[in-house]
GROMACS .gro file of N, CA and C in nm:
model
  414
    1MET      N    1   0.466  -2.006   0.506
    1MET     CA    2   0.545  -1.940   0.405
    1MET      C    3   0.694  -1.953   0.433
    2THR      N    4   0.730  -1.975   0.559
    2THR     CA    5   0.873  -1.981   0.588
    2THR      C    6   0.938  -2.104   0.528
    3SER      N    7   0.859  -2.203   0.491
    3SER     CA    8   0.919  -2.321   0.429
    3SER      C    9   0.944  -2.302   0.280
    4ILE      N   10   0.867  -2.217   0.214
    4ILE     CA   11   0.884  -2.198   0.070
    4ILE      C   12   0.967  -2.074   0.035
    5ILE      N   13   0.956  -1.969   0.112
    5ILE     CA   14   1.027  -1.845   0.080
    5ILE      C   15   1.178  -1.864   0.069
    6PRO      N   16   1.244  -1.938   0.160
    6PRO     CA   17   1.389  -1.958   0.143
    6PRO      C   18   1.427  -2.027   0.013
    7ILE      N   19   1.337  -2.105  -0.041
    7ILE     CA   20   1.363  -2.171  -0.169
    7ILE      C   21   1.345  -2.071  -0.283
    8LEU      N   22   1.240  -1.990  -0.275
    8LEU     CA   23   1.210  -1.896  -0.382
    8LEU      C   24   1.312  -1.784  -0.395
    9ILE      N   25   1.378  -1.746  -0.285
    9ILE     CA   26   1.473  -1.635  -0.293
    9ILE      C   27   1.611  -1.677  -0.344
   10LEU      N   28   1.632  -1.806  -0.365
   10LEU     CA   29   1.761  -1.850  -0.417
   10LEU      C   30   1.787  -1.787  -0.553
   11GLN      N   31   1.911  -1.749  -0.576
   11GLN     CA   32   1.948  -1.684  -0.701
   11GLN      C   33   1.904  -1.766  -0.821
   12GLY      N   34   1.837  -1.700  -0.913
   12GLY     CA   35   1.799  -1.763  -1.038
   12GLY      C   36   1.663  -1.830  -1.040
   13VAL      N   37   1.600  -1.849  -0.924
   13VAL     CA   38   1.470  -1.917  -0.922
   13VAL      C   39   1.366  -1.833  -0.994
   14GLY      N   40   1.362  -1.703  -0.966
   14GLY     CA   41   1.267  -1.616  -1.035
   14GLY      C   42   1.289  -1.614  -1.185
   15ASP      N   43   1.416  -1.609  -1.227
   15ASP     CA   44   1.447  -1.613  -1.370
   15ASP      C   45   1.395  -1.743  -1.433
   16ALA      N   46   1.418  -1.854  -1.365
   16ALA     CA   47   1.376  -1.984  -1.418
   16ALA      C   48   1.225  -1.992  -1.434
   17ILE      N   49   1.151  -1.943  -1.335
   17ILE     CA   50   1.005  -1.946  -1.343
   17ILE      C   51   0.956  -1.847  -1.447
   18LEU      N   52   1.016  -1.730  -1.451
   18LEU     CA   53   0.976  -1.628  -1.547
   18LEU      C   54   0.994  -1.676  -1.690
   19GLN      N   55   1.100  -1.749  -1.716
   19GLN     CA   56   1.133  -1.791  -1.852
   19GLN      C   57   1.093  -1.935  -1.882
   20SER      N   58   1.019  -2.001  -1.793
   20SER     CA   59   0.987  -2.142  -1.815
   20SER      C   60   0.895  -2.158  -1.935
   21LYS      N   61   0.945  -2.231  -2.030
   21LYS     CA   62   0.869  -2.259  -2.152
   21LYS      C   63   0.902  -2.400  -2.197
   22ALA      N   64   0.806  -2.461  -2.261
   22ALA     CA   65   0.829  -2.593  -2.322
   22ALA      C   66   0.801  -2.578  -2.470
   23ASN      N   67   0.897  -2.610  -2.551
   23ASN     CA   68   0.883  -2.597  -2.697
   23ASN      C   69   0.838  -2.457  -2.736
   24LYS      N   70   0.893  -2.357  -2.668
   24LYS     CA   71   0.865  -2.215  -2.693
   24LYS      C   72   0.720  -2.176  -2.665
   25ILE      N   73   0.648  -2.261  -2.594
   25ILE     CA   74   0.511  -2.231  -2.554
   25ILE      C   75   0.513  -2.203  -2.404
   26ALA      N   76   0.461  -2.088  -2.364
   26ALA     CA   77   0.461  -2.052  -2.222
   26ALA      C   78   0.382  -2.155  -2.142
   27LYS      N   79   0.437  -2.190  -2.027
   27LYS     CA   80   0.369  -2.284  -1.938
   27LYS      C   81   0.280  -2.208  -1.841
   28ASN      N   82   0.172  -2.273  -1.800
   28ASN     CA   83   0.091  -2.217  -1.693
   28ASN      C   84   0.162  -2.240  -1.561
   29LYS      N   85   0.145  -2.145  -1.471
   29LYS     CA   86   0.213  -2.149  -1.341
   29LYS      C   87   0.105  -2.140  -1.235
   30VAL      N   88   0.072  -2.254  -1.176
   30VAL     CA   89  -0.045  -2.269  -1.091
   30VAL      C   90  -0.007  -2.264  -0.943
   31LEU      N   91  -0.076  -2.179  -0.868
   31LEU     CA   92  -0.062  -2.174  -0.723
   31LEU      C   93  -0.183  -2.246  -0.664
   32LEU      N   94  -0.158  -2.350  -0.589
   32LEU     CA   95  -0.263  -2.427  -0.522
   32LEU      C   96  -0.272  -2.378  -0.378
   33MET      N   97  -0.380  -2.307  -0.347
   33MET     CA   98  -0.397  -2.252  -0.213
   33MET      C   99  -0.428  -2.362  -0.112
   34ASN      N  100  -0.378  -2.345   0.009
   34ASN     CA  101  -0.415  -2.434   0.118
   34ASN      C  102  -0.563  -2.418   0.147
   35GLY      N  103  -0.621  -2.519   0.209
   35GLY     CA  104  -0.761  -2.510   0.250
   35GLY      C  105  -0.778  -2.433   0.380
   36SER      N  106  -0.671  -2.423   0.457
   36SER     CA  107  -0.676  -2.348   0.582
   36SER      C  108  -0.536  -2.296   0.614
   37TRP      N  109  -0.530  -2.207   0.712
   37TRP     CA  110  -0.402  -2.152   0.752
   37TRP      C  111  -0.319  -2.257   0.826
   38ASP      N  112  -0.189  -2.234   0.829
   38ASP     CA  113  -0.102  -2.313   0.916
   38ASP      C  114  -0.034  -2.215   1.012
   39ARG      N  115   0.057  -2.263   1.092
   39ARG     CA  116   0.118  -2.177   1.194
   39ARG      C  117   0.196  -2.061   1.134
   40GLU      N  118   0.239  -2.074   1.009
   40GLU     CA  119   0.319  -1.970   0.946
   40GLU      C  120   0.236  -1.868   0.869
   41THR      N  121   0.112  -1.903   0.839
   41THR     CA  122   0.034  -1.819   0.748
   41THR      C  123  -0.094  -1.764   0.809
   42HIS      N  124  -0.116  -1.784   0.938
   42HIS     CA  125  -0.242  -1.743   0.999
   42HIS      C  126  -0.272  -1.596   0.969
   43GLY      N  127  -0.391  -1.572   0.920
   43GLY     CA  128  -0.436  -1.436   0.890
   43GLY      C  129  -0.406  -1.388   0.750
   44MET      N  130  -0.329  -1.464   0.674
   44MET     CA  131  -0.295  -1.421   0.538
   44MET      C  132  -0.410  -1.450   0.441
   45SER      N  133  -0.429  -1.361   0.347
   45SER     CA  134  -0.526  -1.382   0.239
   45SER      C  135  -0.454  -1.440   0.118
   46ALA      N  136  -0.530  -1.481   0.019
   46ALA     CA  137  -0.469  -1.531  -0.105
   46ALA      C  138  -0.381  -1.423  -0.167
   47SER      N  139  -0.426  -1.299  -0.162
   47SER     CA  140  -0.346  -1.188  -0.216
   47SER      C  141  -0.215  -1.173  -0.140
   48ASP      N  142  -0.217  -1.197  -0.009
   48ASP     CA  143  -0.094  -1.192   0.070
   48ASP      C  144   0.003  -1.303   0.028
   49PHE      N  145  -0.050  -1.423   0.003
   49PHE     CA  146   0.034  -1.533  -0.044
   49PHE      C  147   0.099  -1.496  -0.177
   50ILE      N  148   0.016  -1.446  -0.269
   50ILE     CA  149   0.066  -1.409  -0.402
   50ILE      C  150   0.175  -1.303  -0.390
   51ASN      N  151   0.151  -1.201  -0.308
   51ASN     CA  152   0.249  -1.094  -0.293
   51ASN      C  153   0.379  -1.145  -0.231
   52ALA      N  154   0.371  -1.232  -0.132
   52ALA     CA  155   0.492  -1.286  -0.069
   52ALA      C  156   0.574  -1.367  -0.171
   53ILE      N  157   0.506  -1.447  -0.251
   53ILE     CA  158   0.574  -1.526  -0.354
   53ILE      C  159   0.635  -1.434  -0.459
   54TYR      N  160   0.557  -1.336  -0.502
   54TYR     CA  161   0.602  -1.239  -0.602
   54TYR      C  162   0.727  -1.164  -0.556
   55GLU      N  163   0.725  -1.113  -0.435
   55GLU     CA  164   0.840  -1.037  -0.383
   55GLU      C  165   0.962  -1.127  -0.367
   56ALA      N  166   0.943  -1.251  -0.323
   56ALA     CA  167   1.056  -1.343  -0.307
   56ALA      C  168   1.118  -1.376  -0.443
   57LEU      N  169   1.035  -1.398  -0.543
   57LEU     CA  170   1.088  -1.431  -0.676
   57LEU      C  171   1.157  -1.310  -0.740
   58LYS      N  172   1.103  -1.191  -0.720
   58LYS     CA  173   1.173  -1.072  -0.770
   58LYS      C  174   1.308  -1.057  -0.701
   59TYR      N  175   1.312  -1.081  -0.572
   59TYR     CA  176   1.438  -1.072  -0.498
   59TYR      C  177   1.541  -1.170  -0.554
   60SER      N  178   1.496  -1.290  -0.589
   60SER     CA  179   1.588  -1.391  -0.642
   60SER      C  180   1.648  -1.350  -0.776
   61MET      N  181   1.586  -1.256  -0.842
   61MET     CA  182   1.634  -1.211  -0.973
   61MET      C  183   1.739  -1.101  -0.961
   62LEU      N  184   1.760  -1.050  -0.843
   62LEU     CA  185   1.857  -0.941  -0.827
   62LEU      C  186   1.997  -0.984  -0.864
   63TYR      N  187   2.035  -1.102  -0.821
   63TYR     CA  188   2.169  -1.153  -0.848
   63TYR      C  189   2.156  -1.298  -0.891
   64GLY      N  190   2.123  -1.319  -1.016
   64GLY     CA  191   2.102  -1.454  -1.066
   64GLY      C  192   2.231  -1.528  -1.095
   65GLN      N  193   2.216  -1.646  -1.147
   65GLN     CA  194   2.329  -1.733  -1.177
   65GLN      C  195   2.429  -1.661  -1.268
   66ASN      N  196   2.556  -1.673  -1.237
   66ASN     CA  197   2.667  -1.615  -1.313
   66ASN      C  198   2.665  -1.463  -1.318
   67LYS      N  199   2.597  -1.398  -1.224
   67LYS     CA  200   2.594  -1.253  -1.219
   67LYS      C  201   2.669  -1.207  -1.096
   68LYS      N  202   2.730  -1.093  -1.106
   68LYS     CA  203   2.799  -1.035  -0.991
   68LYS      C  204   2.710  -0.927  -0.932
   69LYS      N  205   2.726  -0.903  -0.804
   69LYS     CA  206   2.641  -0.807  -0.736
   69LYS      C  207   2.645  -0.669  -0.799
   70LYS      N  208   2.757  -0.633  -0.860
   70LYS     CA  209   2.766  -0.500  -0.920
   70LYS      C  210   2.691  -0.492  -1.053
   71ASP      N  211   2.658  -0.606  -1.111
   71ASP     CA  212   2.588  -0.608  -1.239
   71ASP      C  213   2.439  -0.581  -1.218
   72TYR      N  214   2.378  -0.521  -1.318
   72TYR     CA  215   2.234  -0.499  -1.314
   72TYR      C  216   2.165  -0.611  -1.390
   73HIS      N  217   2.046  -0.640  -1.348
   73HIS     CA  218   1.967  -0.743  -1.414
   73HIS      C  219   1.926  -0.693  -1.552
   74LYS      N  220   1.924  -0.780  -1.650
   74LYS     CA  221   1.890  -0.740  -1.787
   74LYS      C  222   1.742  -0.708  -1.802
   75ILE      N  223   1.660  -0.758  -1.712
   75ILE     CA  224   1.517  -0.731  -1.715
   75ILE      C  225   1.488  -0.625  -1.609
   76ASP      N  226   1.401  -0.529  -1.643
   76ASP     CA  227   1.358  -0.432  -1.544
   76ASP      C  228   1.267  -0.505  -1.446
   77ILE      N  229   1.321  -0.540  -1.332
   77ILE     CA  230   1.249  -0.624  -1.235
   77ILE      C  231   1.118  -0.559  -1.193
   78GLU      N  232   1.114  -0.429  -1.183
   78GLU     CA  233   0.991  -0.362  -1.141
   78GLU      C  234   0.881  -0.371  -1.246
   79SER      N  235   0.916  -0.404  -1.370
   79SER     CA  236   0.814  -0.420  -1.474
   79SER      C  237   0.754  -0.560  -1.474
   80VAL      N  238   0.815  -0.652  -1.399
   80VAL     CA  239   0.764  -0.789  -1.390
   80VAL      C  240   0.642  -0.789  -1.298
   81LYS      N  241   0.534  -0.847  -1.345
   81LYS     CA  242   0.408  -0.850  -1.271
   81LYS      C  243   0.388  -0.985  -1.202
   82PRO      N  244   0.301  -0.990  -1.100
   82PRO     CA  245   0.272  -1.118  -1.035
   82PRO      C  246   0.227  -1.226  -1.134
   83SER      N  247   0.153  -1.185  -1.238
   83SER     CA  248   0.104  -1.283  -1.336
   83SER      C  249   0.216  -1.341  -1.422
   84SER      N  250   0.335  -1.285  -1.414
   84SER     CA  251   0.450  -1.345  -1.482
   84SER      C  252   0.495  -1.472  -1.410
   85PHE      N  253   0.468  -1.479  -1.281
   85PHE     CA  254   0.509  -1.592  -1.199
   85PHE      C  255   0.394  -1.687  -1.167
   86ILE      N  256   0.273  -1.634  -1.160
   86ILE     CA  257   0.155  -1.713  -1.125
   86ILE      C  258   0.047  -1.681  -1.228
   87THR      N  259   0.003  -1.782  -1.302
   87THR     CA  260  -0.101  -1.759  -1.403
   87THR      C  261  -0.240  -1.798  -1.352
   88HIS      N  262  -0.245  -1.892  -1.259
   88HIS     CA  263  -0.372  -1.943  -1.206
   88HIS      C  264  -0.360  -1.965  -1.056
   89VAL      N  265  -0.469  -1.937  -0.985
   89VAL     CA  266  -0.478  -1.969  -0.842
   89VAL      C  267  -0.596  -2.063  -0.825
   90ILE      N  268  -0.567  -2.181  -0.772
   90ILE     CA  269  -0.672  -2.278  -0.741
   90ILE      C  270  -0.704  -2.263  -0.593
   91PHE      N  271  -0.835  -2.260  -0.562
   91PHE     CA  272  -0.877  -2.243  -0.423
   91PHE      C  273  -1.006  -2.320  -0.399
   92LEU      N  274  -1.035  -2.347  -0.271
   92LEU     CA  275  -1.158  -2.416  -0.235
   92LEU      C  276  -1.278  -2.329  -0.265
   93ARG      N  277  -1.376  -2.387  -0.333
   93ARG     CA  278  -1.496  -2.312  -0.373
   93ARG      C  279  -1.575  -2.262  -0.252
   94ASP      N  280  -1.597  -2.348  -0.156
   94ASP     CA  281  -1.680  -2.314  -0.040
   94ASP      C  282  -1.601  -2.328   0.090
   95ARG      N  283  -1.630  -2.243   0.181
   95ARG     CA  284  -1.578  -2.249   0.318
   95ARG      C  285  -1.427  -2.249   0.329
   96SER      N  286  -1.362  -2.183   0.236
   96SER     CA  287  -1.216  -2.168   0.249
   96SER      C  288  -1.190  -2.077   0.368
   97ARG      N  289  -1.098  -2.117   0.453
   97ARG     CA  290  -1.064  -2.033   0.567
   97ARG      C  291  -0.973  -1.918   0.525
   98ILE      N  292  -0.911  -1.932   0.412
   98ILE     CA  293  -0.822  -1.828   0.360
   98ILE      C  294  -0.905  -1.735   0.271
   99PRO      N  295  -0.910  -1.606   0.302
   99PRO     CA  296  -0.988  -1.514   0.219
   99PRO      C  297  -0.933  -1.508   0.075
  100ILE      N  298  -1.024  -1.518  -0.020
  100ILE     CA  299  -0.989  -1.514  -0.162
  100ILE      C  300  -1.060  -1.394  -0.223
  101ASN      N  301  -0.986  -1.290  -0.257
  101ASN     CA  302  -1.043  -1.172  -0.322
  101ASN      C  303  -1.026  -1.191  -0.472
  102THR      N  304  -1.124  -1.258  -0.534
  102THR     CA  305  -1.110  -1.293  -0.675
  102THR      C  306  -1.097  -1.170  -0.764
  103LYS      N  307  -1.162  -1.060  -0.729
  103LYS     CA  308  -1.152  -0.940  -0.812
  103LYS      C  309  -1.009  -0.886  -0.813
  104ALA      N  310  -0.949  -0.874  -0.696
  104ALA     CA  311  -0.811  -0.824  -0.687
  104ALA      C  312  -0.714  -0.916  -0.760
  105ILE      N  313  -0.737  -1.046  -0.748
  105ILE     CA  314  -0.647  -1.143  -0.812
  105ILE      C  315  -0.662  -1.138  -0.964
  106THR      N  316  -0.785  -1.135  -1.013
  106THR     CA  317  -0.805  -1.129  -1.158
  106THR      C  318  -0.759  -0.994  -1.213
  107ASP      N  319  -0.776  -0.887  -1.134
  107ASP     CA  320  -0.725  -0.756  -1.177
  107ASP      C  321  -0.573  -0.757  -1.192
  108ALA      N  322  -0.507  -0.847  -1.120
  108ALA     CA  323  -0.361  -0.861  -1.131
  108ALA      C  324  -0.322  -0.951  -1.248
  109GLY      N  325  -0.422  -0.997  -1.324
  109GLY     CA  326  -0.394  -1.080  -1.442
  109GLY      C  327  -0.381  -1.228  -1.413
  110ILE      N  328  -0.427  -1.270  -1.296
  110ILE     CA  329  -0.418  -1.410  -1.255
  110ILE      C  330  -0.559  -1.469  -1.257
  111GLU      N  331  -0.573  -1.584  -1.321
  111GLU     CA  332  -0.704  -1.649  -1.330
  111GLU      C  333  -0.735  -1.724  -1.201
  112CYS      N  334  -0.856  -1.705  -1.150
  112CYS     CA  335  -0.902  -1.774  -1.029
  112CYS      C  336  -0.981  -1.899  -1.069
  113VAL      N  337  -0.946  -2.011  -1.009
  113VAL     CA  338  -1.009  -2.139  -1.043
  113VAL      C  339  -1.062  -2.203  -0.915
  114PRO      N  340  -1.194  -2.193  -0.892
  114PRO     CA  341  -1.250  -2.258  -0.773
  114PRO      C  342  -1.263  -2.409  -0.795
  115VAL      N  343  -1.235  -2.485  -0.691
  115VAL     CA  344  -1.247  -2.630  -0.695
  115VAL      C  345  -1.338  -2.671  -0.580
  116ASP      N  346  -1.424  -2.769  -0.606
  116ASP     CA  347  -1.516  -2.817  -0.503
  116ASP      C  348  -1.441  -2.871  -0.382
  117ASN      N  349  -1.506  -2.857  -0.266
  117ASN     CA  350  -1.451  -2.914  -0.143
  117ASN      C  351  -1.479  -3.064  -0.141
  118ASP      N  352  -1.393  -3.137  -0.073
  118ASP     CA  353  -1.415  -3.279  -0.051
  118ASP      C  354  -1.542  -3.295   0.033
  119ALA      N  355  -1.623  -3.396   0.001
  119ALA     CA  356  -1.749  -3.417   0.071
  119ALA      C  357  -1.729  -3.451   0.219
  120LYS      N  358  -1.620  -3.520   0.252
  120LYS     CA  359  -1.598  -3.564   0.390
  120LYS      C  360  -1.514  -3.466   0.471
  121ASN      N  361  -1.421  -3.399   0.407
  121ASN     CA  362  -1.334  -3.304   0.478
  121ASN      C  363  -1.337  -3.172   0.400
  122VAL      N  364  -1.411  -3.076   0.451
  122VAL     CA  365  -1.432  -2.951   0.378
  122VAL      C  366  -1.306  -2.866   0.363
  123ASP      N  367  -1.201  -2.896   0.440
  123ASP     CA  368  -1.075  -2.823   0.427
  123ASP      C  369  -0.986  -2.882   0.318
  124GLU      N  370  -1.034  -2.984   0.250
  124GLU     CA  371  -0.956  -3.048   0.144
  124GLU      C  372  -1.030  -3.037   0.011
  125TYR      N  373  -0.955  -3.053  -0.096
  125TYR     CA  374  -1.010  -3.046  -0.231
  125TYR      C  375  -1.076  -3.178  -0.270
  126ASP      N  376  -1.182  -3.167  -0.351
  126ASP     CA  377  -1.236  -3.284  -0.419
  126ASP      C  378  -1.138  -3.316  -0.531
  127LEU      N  379  -1.070  -3.428  -0.520
  127LEU     CA  380  -0.961  -3.459  -0.613
  127LEU      C  381  -1.008  -3.478  -0.757
  128ASP      N  382  -1.130  -3.532  -0.774
  128ASP     CA  383  -1.182  -3.548  -0.911
  128ASP      C  384  -1.205  -3.412  -0.976
  129ASP      N  385  -1.264  -3.318  -0.900
  129ASP     CA  386  -1.287  -3.185  -0.954
  129ASP      C  387  -1.154  -3.113  -0.980
  130MET      N  388  -1.058  -3.131  -0.890
  130MET     CA  389  -0.928  -3.068  -0.911
  130MET      C  390  -0.862  -3.121  -1.037
  131TYR      N  391  -0.869  -3.251  -1.057
  131TYR     CA  392  -0.809  -3.311  -1.176
  131TYR      C  393  -0.873  -3.253  -1.303
  132ARG      N  394  -1.006  -3.240  -1.303
  132ARG     CA  395  -1.075  -3.182  -1.419
  132ARG      C  396  -1.027  -3.039  -1.445
  133LYS      N  397  -1.017  -2.959  -1.340
  133LYS     CA  398  -0.975  -2.819  -1.355
  133LYS      C  399  -0.831  -2.810  -1.404
  134LEU      N  400  -0.744  -2.895  -1.352
  134LEU     CA  401  -0.604  -2.893  -1.397
  134LEU      C  402  -0.591  -2.933  -1.543
  135ARG      N  403  -0.674  -3.026  -1.587
  135ARG     CA  404  -0.671  -3.067  -1.728
  135ARG      C  405  -0.714  -2.951  -1.818
  136VAL      N  406  -0.811  -2.873  -1.774
  136VAL     CA  407  -0.856  -2.757  -1.851
  136VAL      C  408  -0.746  -2.651  -1.856
  137ILE      N  409  -0.681  -2.629  -1.742
  137ILE     CA  410  -0.571  -2.531  -1.737
  137ILE      C  411  -0.459  -2.572  -1.831
  138GLY      N  412  -0.435  -2.703  -1.836
  138GLY     CA  413  -0.332  -2.755  -1.926
  138GLY      C  414  -0.206  -2.772  -1.856
   0.00000   0.00000   0.00000
């Protein structure tokens, strides 16, 4: 997480993701979970990943582009939900080392999308299945 969090907390990143639209149609915002932990994320669950990303993006909205620290954000940041930043979570269907609490994630308004494991390396995604799932997500 230490490699992505410094990017997410940059001023305006949360605003850009929150407002990302193409032709006035909201875009899906997909989080692709790792197949296993790395040195920075050992012990984290999918919900922990989502929360860390969510908090970093909210922080980036405190003082966005062309705003002064004394100004307040036009959006009530506390009313922004995790599903505003992440619409789908893709994860390994079987033997994921990262705990995936699908009920908690779907209760937060985020769709859970399981993808088959690669036949040769169970810590990796089956790319054909992932491609199919991404096409459905749009």
